[in-house]
Amino acid sequence: MKTATGTSFAKIILIGEHAVVYGQPAIALPVPTIQLTATVTPRADHAQRVRSSYYTGALAAAALPFAGITQLVAQMLTHFDATTQGFDLTITSALPPERGMGSSAATATAVIRALYAAFDAPLTRAALLEWAGVSERAIHGNPSGLDAATTSATVPQWFVKGHAPEPIAFPTRGTLVIADTGVRGQTKAAVAQVAAALQADPARVTPLITGIGAAVKRAAHALATSDLVALGASLNASQQALATLGVSSPALERLITAARQAGALGAKLTGSGQGGCMIALAADGAHADRLIAALTDAGATSVWRHDFDESEGHA
Ligand code: MEV
């Protein structure tokens, strides 16, 4: 093993969360301005230690959700025939944890990249996503794979569970404002809640899930034709379905209402909900500044801005 570093990005689900677990498409984008880095440094002894803002200590002693990374690293060390190798794993992240920005998948992505580089092994995208599934399953129970597909990408992704993610072009116009409620989201609980609702009342819940899928397809068409008004309408339609599924929250609704009152073309939660972040679509940069002010006034604890022309895959 040699010292090596892996990086990954925050992710934003533009549209399709939750329904994606049931085979509907989703569109998500990496946010390259919000980065995570994992550095692995070999030690002379056999200790395996982690240093991060989320957890610091012996890798084996971490509790969930970080224990997902413990399981991932243990399986990777077996793969590399290096189970007794000592190391320090240092994670530096600008992502807020448990806010729907993909912090667990971004951690897994960067750790996988760092370990492959540390063992001088080539890493395919398919293998990376396979490995990320180990920690994501431990943390979330039934992940679609969307988060890892996006935190490991450099351009926006069209994603269908069980299929290789595909790049999707974004227009050059349009800006997303991302705002944090400051409340932790609980991906596992939110995913389990939708599963329980589907099981209890499939006749009511199935149309909500297929309705989100239909909104995702309208959003893809709106992106392809640079129709920001239609894109905003599809975001609003998906928020309505997500709220009916029970994964919104009063803090999210407060920010979504504030954004719409400030003229957002569309606004919705992003990620698993029940806390975490929301997104609002602005027509242009000046409008985004007004949305940022409105969301800050409404109590957002952090606000970020992502111009579509930063998305590289733009049309
Ligand atoms: C979480 O970021 C996204 C969900 O759709 C779960 C998943 O796709 O695994 C809620």
CSV table of C-alpha atoms and ligand atoms in Angstrom, one decimal:
chain,number,residue,atom,x,y,z
A,1,MET,CA,0.0,0.0,0.0
A,2,LYS,CA,1.1,3.5,-0.8
A,3,THR,CA,-0.3,6.9,0.3
A,4,ALA,CA,-3.2,7.8,-2.1
A,5,THR,CA,-6.1,10.2,-2.3
A,6,GLY,CA,-9.6,9.9,-3.8
A,7,THR,CA,-12.1,12.6,-4.4
A,8,SER,CA,-15.9,12.9,-5.0
A,9,PHE,CA,-18.6,15.6,-5.3
A,10,ALA,CA,-21.8,16.4,-3.5
A,11,LYS,CA,-24.9,15.4,-5.5
A,12,ILE,CA,-28.2,17.0,-6.0
A,13,ILE,CA,-31.2,15.0,-7.2
A,14,LEU,CA,-33.0,17.3,-9.6
A,15,ILE,CA,-36.0,15.0,-9.8
A,16,GLY,CA,-37.0,11.4,-9.2
A,17,GLU,CA,-36.0,10.6,-5.6
A,18,HIS,CA,-37.9,7.7,-4.0
A,19,ALA,CA,-39.6,6.7,-7.2
A,20,VAL,CA,-36.1,5.7,-8.5
A,21,VAL,CA,-36.1,2.9,-5.8
A,22,TYR,CA,-39.0,1.4,-7.7
A,23,GLY,CA,-37.6,1.5,-11.2
A,24,GLN,CA,-38.6,5.0,-12.3
A,25,PRO,CA,-35.9,7.2,-13.9
A,26,ALA,CA,-34.2,10.1,-12.0
A,27,ILE,CA,-32.0,13.0,-13.0
A,28,ALA,CA,-29.2,14.1,-10.6
A,29,LEU,CA,-26.2,16.3,-10.9
A,30,PRO,CA,-22.8,16.4,-9.2
A,31,VAL,CA,-21.8,19.7,-7.6
A,32,PRO,CA,-18.1,20.0,-8.3
A,33,THR,CA,-17.8,23.1,-6.1
A,34,ILE,CA,-18.7,20.9,-3.0
A,35,GLN,CA,-16.0,18.3,-2.7
A,36,LEU,CA,-15.0,15.4,-0.5
A,37,THR,CA,-11.4,13.9,-0.3
A,38,ALA,CA,-10.3,10.7,1.3
A,39,THR,CA,-6.6,10.1,1.9
A,40,VAL,CA,-5.2,6.7,3.0
A,41,THR,CA,-1.7,6.6,4.5
A,42,PRO,CA,0.0,3.3,5.4
A,43,ARG,CA,1.1,2.8,9.0
A,44,ALA,CA,4.0,0.7,10.3
A,45,ASP,CA,1.7,-1.0,12.9
A,46,HIS,CA,-1.6,-2.8,12.1
A,47,ALA,CA,-4.0,0.0,13.4
A,48,GLN,CA,-6.7,1.1,11.0
A,49,ARG,CA,-7.8,4.5,12.0
A,50,VAL,CA,-10.2,7.2,10.6
A,51,ARG,CA,-10.1,10.9,11.1
A,52,SER,CA,-13.1,12.9,9.9
A,53,SER,CA,-15.5,15.6,11.1
A,54,TYR,CA,-18.2,12.9,11.4
A,55,TYR,CA,-16.2,10.1,13.2
A,56,THR,CA,-12.7,9.8,14.5
A,57,GLY,CA,-11.3,6.6,16.0
A,58,ALA,CA,-10.7,3.0,15.2
A,59,LEU,CA,-12.4,2.1,11.9
A,60,ALA,CA,-13.8,-1.2,13.4
A,61,ALA,CA,-15.5,0.7,16.3
A,62,ALA,CA,-17.5,3.1,14.1
A,63,ALA,CA,-21.3,3.0,14.6
A,64,LEU,CA,-23.8,3.4,11.7
A,65,PRO,CA,-23.9,5.3,9.4
A,66,PHE,CA,-20.1,5.4,9.3
A,67,ALA,CA,-20.1,1.6,9.9
A,68,GLY,CA,-21.1,1.2,6.3
A,69,ILE,CA,-17.7,2.5,5.4
A,70,THR,CA,-16.1,0.0,7.9
A,71,GLN,CA,-17.9,-2.9,6.1
A,72,LEU,CA,-16.8,-1.5,2.7
A,73,VAL,CA,-13.1,-1.1,3.7
A,74,ALA,CA,-13.1,-4.6,5.3
A,75,GLN,CA,-14.4,-6.2,2.1
A,76,MET,CA,-12.0,-4.2,0.0
A,77,LEU,CA,-9.0,-5.2,2.1
A,78,THR,CA,-10.0,-8.8,1.7
A,79,HIS,CA,-10.2,-8.3,-2.0
A,80,PHE,CA,-6.6,-6.8,-2.0
A,81,ASP,CA,-5.4,-9.6,0.3
A,82,ALA,CA,-4.4,-6.9,2.9
A,83,THR,CA,-6.7,-7.4,5.9
A,84,THR,CA,-3.9,-6.7,8.4
A,85,GLN,CA,-2.6,-3.6,6.7
A,86,GLY,CA,-2.4,-0.6,9.0
A,87,PHE,CA,-3.4,2.8,7.8
A,88,ASP,CA,-4.9,6.2,8.6
A,89,LEU,CA,-7.9,7.2,6.6
A,90,THR,CA,-8.5,11.0,6.6
A,91,ILE,CA,-11.7,12.4,5.2
A,92,THR,CA,-12.1,16.1,4.5
A,93,SER,CA,-15.6,17.1,3.4
A,94,ALA,CA,-17.4,20.3,2.5
A,95,LEU,CA,-20.7,18.3,2.4
A,96,PRO,CA,-23.1,18.6,5.2
A,97,PRO,CA,-23.8,15.1,6.5
A,98,GLU,CA,-27.4,13.6,6.3
A,99,ARG,CA,-28.8,16.6,4.3
A,100,GLY,CA,-29.6,14.8,1.1
A,101,MET,CA,-26.4,15.9,-0.7
A,102,GLY,CA,-25.0,12.4,-0.9
A,103,SER,CA,-22.5,12.5,1.9
A,104,SER,CA,-22.5,8.7,2.5
A,105,ALA,CA,-22.1,7.9,-1.2
A,106,ALA,CA,-19.5,10.6,-1.6
A,107,THR,CA,-17.5,9.2,1.3
A,108,ALA,CA,-17.7,5.7,-0.2
A,109,THR,CA,-16.7,6.9,-3.7
A,110,ALA,CA,-13.7,8.8,-2.4
A,111,VAL,CA,-12.6,5.9,-0.1
A,112,ILE,CA,-12.9,3.3,-3.0
A,113,ARG,CA,-10.9,5.6,-5.3
A,114,ALA,CA,-8.2,6.1,-2.6
A,115,LEU,CA,-7.8,2.4,-1.8
A,116,TYR,CA,-7.6,1.4,-5.5
A,117,ALA,CA,-5.0,4.0,-6.0
A,118,ALA,CA,-3.2,2.9,-2.8
A,119,PHE,CA,-3.0,-0.6,-4.2
A,120,ASP,CA,-2.1,0.6,-7.7
A,121,ALA,CA,-5.2,-1.1,-9.2
A,122,PRO,CA,-7.2,0.2,-12.1
A,123,LEU,CA,-10.8,1.0,-11.2
A,124,THR,CA,-13.8,0.8,-13.6
A,125,ARG,CA,-16.9,2.8,-13.1
A,126,ALA,CA,-18.9,-0.4,-12.9
A,127,ALA,CA,-16.6,-1.8,-10.1
A,128,LEU,CA,-16.8,1.5,-8.2
A,129,LEU,CA,-20.6,1.5,-8.2
A,130,GLU,CA,-20.6,-2.2,-7.2
A,131,TRP,CA,-18.3,-1.4,-4.2
A,132,ALA,CA,-20.3,1.7,-3.2
A,133,GLY,CA,-23.4,-0.6,-3.0
A,134,VAL,CA,-21.7,-2.4,-0.1
A,135,SER,CA,-21.8,0.6,2.2
A,136,GLU,CA,-24.9,2.1,0.8
A,137,ARG,CA,-26.8,-1.1,1.5
A,138,ALA,CA,-25.5,-1.2,5.1
A,139,ILE,CA,-26.5,2.4,5.6
A,140,HIS,CA,-29.8,2.7,3.7
A,141,GLY,CA,-31.2,-0.8,3.4
A,142,ASN,CA,-32.5,-0.6,-0.2
A,143,PRO,CA,-30.5,2.0,-2.2
A,144,SER,CA,-31.2,2.6,-5.9
A,145,GLY,CA,-27.6,3.3,-6.6
A,146,LEU,CA,-28.4,6.9,-7.7
A,147,ASP,CA,-26.3,8.6,-5.1
A,148,ALA,CA,-23.1,6.8,-5.8
A,149,ALA,CA,-23.7,7.1,-9.6
A,150,THR,CA,-23.9,10.9,-9.1
A,151,THR,CA,-21.2,11.5,-6.5
A,152,SER,CA,-18.7,9.6,-8.8
A,153,ALA,CA,-19.7,11.5,-11.9
A,154,THR,CA,-18.6,14.9,-13.4
A,155,VAL,CA,-21.7,15.6,-15.5
A,156,PRO,CA,-25.5,15.3,-14.8
A,157,GLN,CA,-26.8,11.8,-14.9
A,158,TRP,CA,-30.0,10.1,-16.2
A,159,PHE,CA,-30.4,7.1,-13.9
A,160,VAL,CA,-32.5,4.0,-13.9
A,161,LYS,CA,-31.9,1.4,-11.2
A,162,GLY,CA,-30.0,-1.7,-12.5
A,163,HIS,CA,-28.8,0.1,-15.6
A,164,ALA,CA,-25.5,2.0,-16.3
A,165,PRO,CA,-26.0,5.7,-15.6
A,166,GLU,CA,-26.0,7.9,-18.7
A,167,PRO,CA,-24.9,11.6,-19.0
A,168,ILE,CA,-27.8,14.0,-19.7
A,169,ALA,CA,-27.3,17.4,-21.2
A,170,PHE,CA,-28.3,20.5,-19.3
A,171,PRO,CA,-29.1,23.9,-20.9
A,172,THR,CA,-26.7,26.7,-20.4
A,173,ARG,CA,-29.4,28.9,-18.8
A,174,GLY,CA,-30.9,28.3,-15.4
A,175,THR,CA,-29.6,28.3,-11.9
A,176,LEU,CA,-30.4,26.0,-8.9
A,177,VAL,CA,-30.4,27.4,-5.5
A,178,ILE,CA,-29.9,24.7,-2.8
A,179,ALA,CA,-30.9,25.5,0.7
A,180,ASP,CA,-30.4,23.5,3.9
A,181,THR,CA,-33.2,23.3,6.5
A,182,GLY,CA,-30.5,22.5,9.1
A,183,VAL,CA,-32.5,19.4,10.1
A,184,ARG,CA,-30.9,16.0,9.5
A,185,GLY,CA,-32.7,13.8,7.0
A,186,GLN,CA,-32.9,10.0,7.7
A,187,THR,CA,-32.6,8.3,4.3
A,188,LYS,CA,-33.2,4.8,5.8
A,189,ALA,CA,-36.3,5.9,7.6
A,190,ALA,CA,-37.7,7.8,4.7
A,191,VAL,CA,-37.1,5.0,2.2
A,192,ALA,CA,-38.7,2.5,4.7
A,193,GLN,CA,-41.7,4.8,5.1
A,194,VAL,CA,-42.4,4.9,1.4
A,195,ALA,CA,-42.0,1.1,1.3
A,196,ALA,CA,-44.5,0.6,4.1
A,197,ALA,CA,-47.0,3.0,2.5
A,198,LEU,CA,-46.7,1.1,-0.8
A,199,GLN,CA,-47.3,-2.2,0.9
A,200,ALA,CA,-50.2,-0.9,3.0
A,201,ASP,CA,-52.0,0.9,0.1
A,202,PRO,CA,-50.6,0.1,-3.3
A,203,ALA,CA,-53.7,1.5,-5.1
A,204,ARG,CA,-53.0,5.0,-3.6
A,205,VAL,CA,-49.2,4.9,-3.6
A,206,THR,CA,-48.4,3.3,-7.0
A,207,PRO,CA,-49.8,6.3,-9.0
A,208,LEU,CA,-47.7,8.7,-6.9
A,209,ILE,CA,-44.6,6.8,-7.8
A,210,THR,CA,-45.4,6.5,-11.5
A,211,GLY,CA,-46.5,10.2,-11.4
A,212,ILE,CA,-43.0,11.1,-10.3
A,213,GLY,CA,-41.6,9.0,-13.1
A,214,ALA,CA,-43.8,10.9,-15.6
A,215,ALA,CA,-42.6,14.2,-14.1
A,216,VAL,CA,-39.0,13.1,-14.6
A,217,LYS,CA,-39.6,12.4,-18.3
A,218,ARG,CA,-41.2,15.8,-18.7
A,219,ALA,CA,-38.2,17.4,-16.9
A,220,ALA,CA,-35.8,15.6,-19.4
A,221,HIS,CA,-37.8,17.0,-22.3
A,222,ALA,CA,-37.7,20.5,-20.7
A,223,LEU,CA,-33.9,20.2,-20.3
A,224,ALA,CA,-33.5,19.1,-23.9
A,225,THR,CA,-35.6,22.1,-25.1
A,226,SER,CA,-34.2,24.6,-22.6
A,227,ASP,CA,-37.8,25.2,-21.3
A,228,LEU,CA,-37.2,26.3,-17.7
A,229,VAL,CA,-40.8,27.1,-17.1
A,230,ALA,CA,-41.8,23.5,-17.9
A,231,LEU,CA,-38.9,22.2,-15.9
A,232,GLY,CA,-40.1,24.2,-12.9
A,233,ALA,CA,-43.6,22.8,-13.3
A,234,SER,CA,-42.2,19.2,-13.3
A,235,LEU,CA,-40.3,20.0,-10.1
A,236,ASN,CA,-43.4,21.3,-8.4
A,237,ALA,CA,-45.4,18.2,-9.5
A,238,SER,CA,-42.8,15.9,-8.0
A,239,GLN,CA,-42.8,17.9,-4.8
A,240,GLN,CA,-46.6,17.5,-4.6
A,241,ALA,CA,-46.2,13.7,-4.9
A,242,LEU,CA,-43.3,13.5,-2.4
A,243,ALA,CA,-45.3,15.5,0.1
A,244,THR,CA,-48.3,13.1,-0.3
A,245,LEU,CA,-45.9,10.2,0.2
A,246,GLY,CA,-45.0,11.8,3.6
A,247,VAL,CA,-41.4,12.6,3.0
A,248,SER,CA,-41.6,16.4,3.1
A,249,SER,CA,-41.4,18.2,6.5
A,250,PRO,CA,-42.6,21.5,7.9
A,251,ALA,CA,-39.0,23.0,7.6
A,252,LEU,CA,-38.8,21.9,4.0
A,253,GLU,CA,-42.3,23.3,3.2
A,254,ARG,CA,-41.4,26.6,4.8
A,255,LEU,CA,-38.4,27.0,2.5
A,256,ILE,CA,-40.3,25.7,-0.6
A,257,THR,CA,-43.1,28.2,0.1
A,258,ALA,CA,-40.6,31.1,0.5
A,259,ALA,CA,-38.9,30.2,-2.8
A,260,ARG,CA,-42.2,30.0,-4.7
A,261,GLN,CA,-43.3,33.4,-3.2
A,262,ALA,CA,-40.0,34.8,-4.4
A,263,GLY,CA,-40.9,33.6,-7.9
A,264,ALA,CA,-39.0,30.3,-8.1
A,265,LEU,CA,-39.9,28.5,-11.4
A,266,GLY,CA,-40.1,25.3,-9.3
A,267,ALA,CA,-39.1,24.2,-5.8
A,268,LYS,CA,-38.9,20.8,-4.2
A,269,LEU,CA,-37.0,18.8,-1.6
A,270,THR,CA,-33.9,17.0,-2.8
A,271,GLY,CA,-32.7,13.6,-1.5
A,272,SER,CA,-34.7,11.5,0.9
A,273,GLY,CA,-36.5,14.4,2.6
A,274,GLN,CA,-37.9,14.6,6.1
A,275,GLY,CA,-35.3,17.2,6.7
A,276,GLY,CA,-32.2,18.0,4.6
A,277,CYS,CA,-32.1,20.3,1.6
A,278,MET,CA,-34.5,21.7,-0.9
A,279,ILE,CA,-33.8,23.2,-4.4
A,280,ALA,CA,-35.4,26.1,-6.2
A,281,LEU,CA,-35.1,26.8,-9.9
A,282,ALA,CA,-34.2,30.4,-10.9
A,283,ALA,CA,-34.5,31.8,-14.3
A,284,ASP,CA,-31.1,33.6,-14.2
A,285,GLY,CA,-28.3,34.7,-11.8
A,286,ALA,CA,-30.1,37.9,-10.6
A,287,HIS,CA,-33.2,35.9,-9.8
A,288,ALA,CA,-31.0,33.3,-8.0
A,289,ASP,CA,-29.7,36.2,-5.8
A,290,ARG,CA,-33.3,37.1,-4.8
A,291,LEU,CA,-34.1,33.5,-4.1
A,292,ILE,CA,-31.0,33.2,-1.9
A,293,ALA,CA,-32.1,36.3,0.1
A,294,ALA,CA,-35.7,34.9,0.5
A,295,LEU,CA,-34.4,31.5,1.6
A,296,THR,CA,-32.0,33.0,4.1
A,297,ASP,CA,-34.8,35.1,5.5
A,298,ALA,CA,-37.0,32.0,5.8
A,299,GLY,CA,-34.3,30.3,8.0
A,300,ALA,CA,-32.1,28.3,5.7
A,301,THR,CA,-28.9,27.4,7.6
A,302,SER,CA,-26.8,27.2,4.4
A,303,VAL,CA,-27.4,28.2,0.8
A,304,TRP,CA,-25.5,27.2,-2.3
A,305,ARG,CA,-25.9,28.2,-5.9
A,306,HIS,CA,-25.3,26.0,-9.0
A,307,ASP,CA,-25.5,27.5,-12.5
A,308,PHE,CA,-26.5,24.9,-15.1
A,309,ASP,CA,-23.6,26.1,-17.2
A,310,GLU,CA,-21.2,24.7,-14.5
A,311,SER,CA,-22.7,21.3,-15.3
A,312,GLU,CA,-20.3,20.7,-18.3
A,313,GLY,CA,-22.9,18.3,-19.8
A,314,HIS,CA,-25.0,21.3,-20.9
A,315,ALA,CA,-26.5,21.3,-24.4
B,1,MEV,C1,-31.6,9.4,-1.5
B,1,MEV,O1,-30.6,10.4,-1.8
B,1,MEV,C2,-32.4,9.1,-2.7
B,1,MEV,C3,-33.5,8.1,-2.5
B,1,MEV,O2,-34.2,8.0,-3.8
B,1,MEV,C4,-33.0,6.7,-2.1
B,1,MEV,C5,-32.2,6.0,-3.2
B,1,MEV,O3,-32.3,6.4,-4.4
B,1,MEV,O4,-31.5,5.0,-2.9
B,1,MEV,C6,-34.5,8.6,-1.5
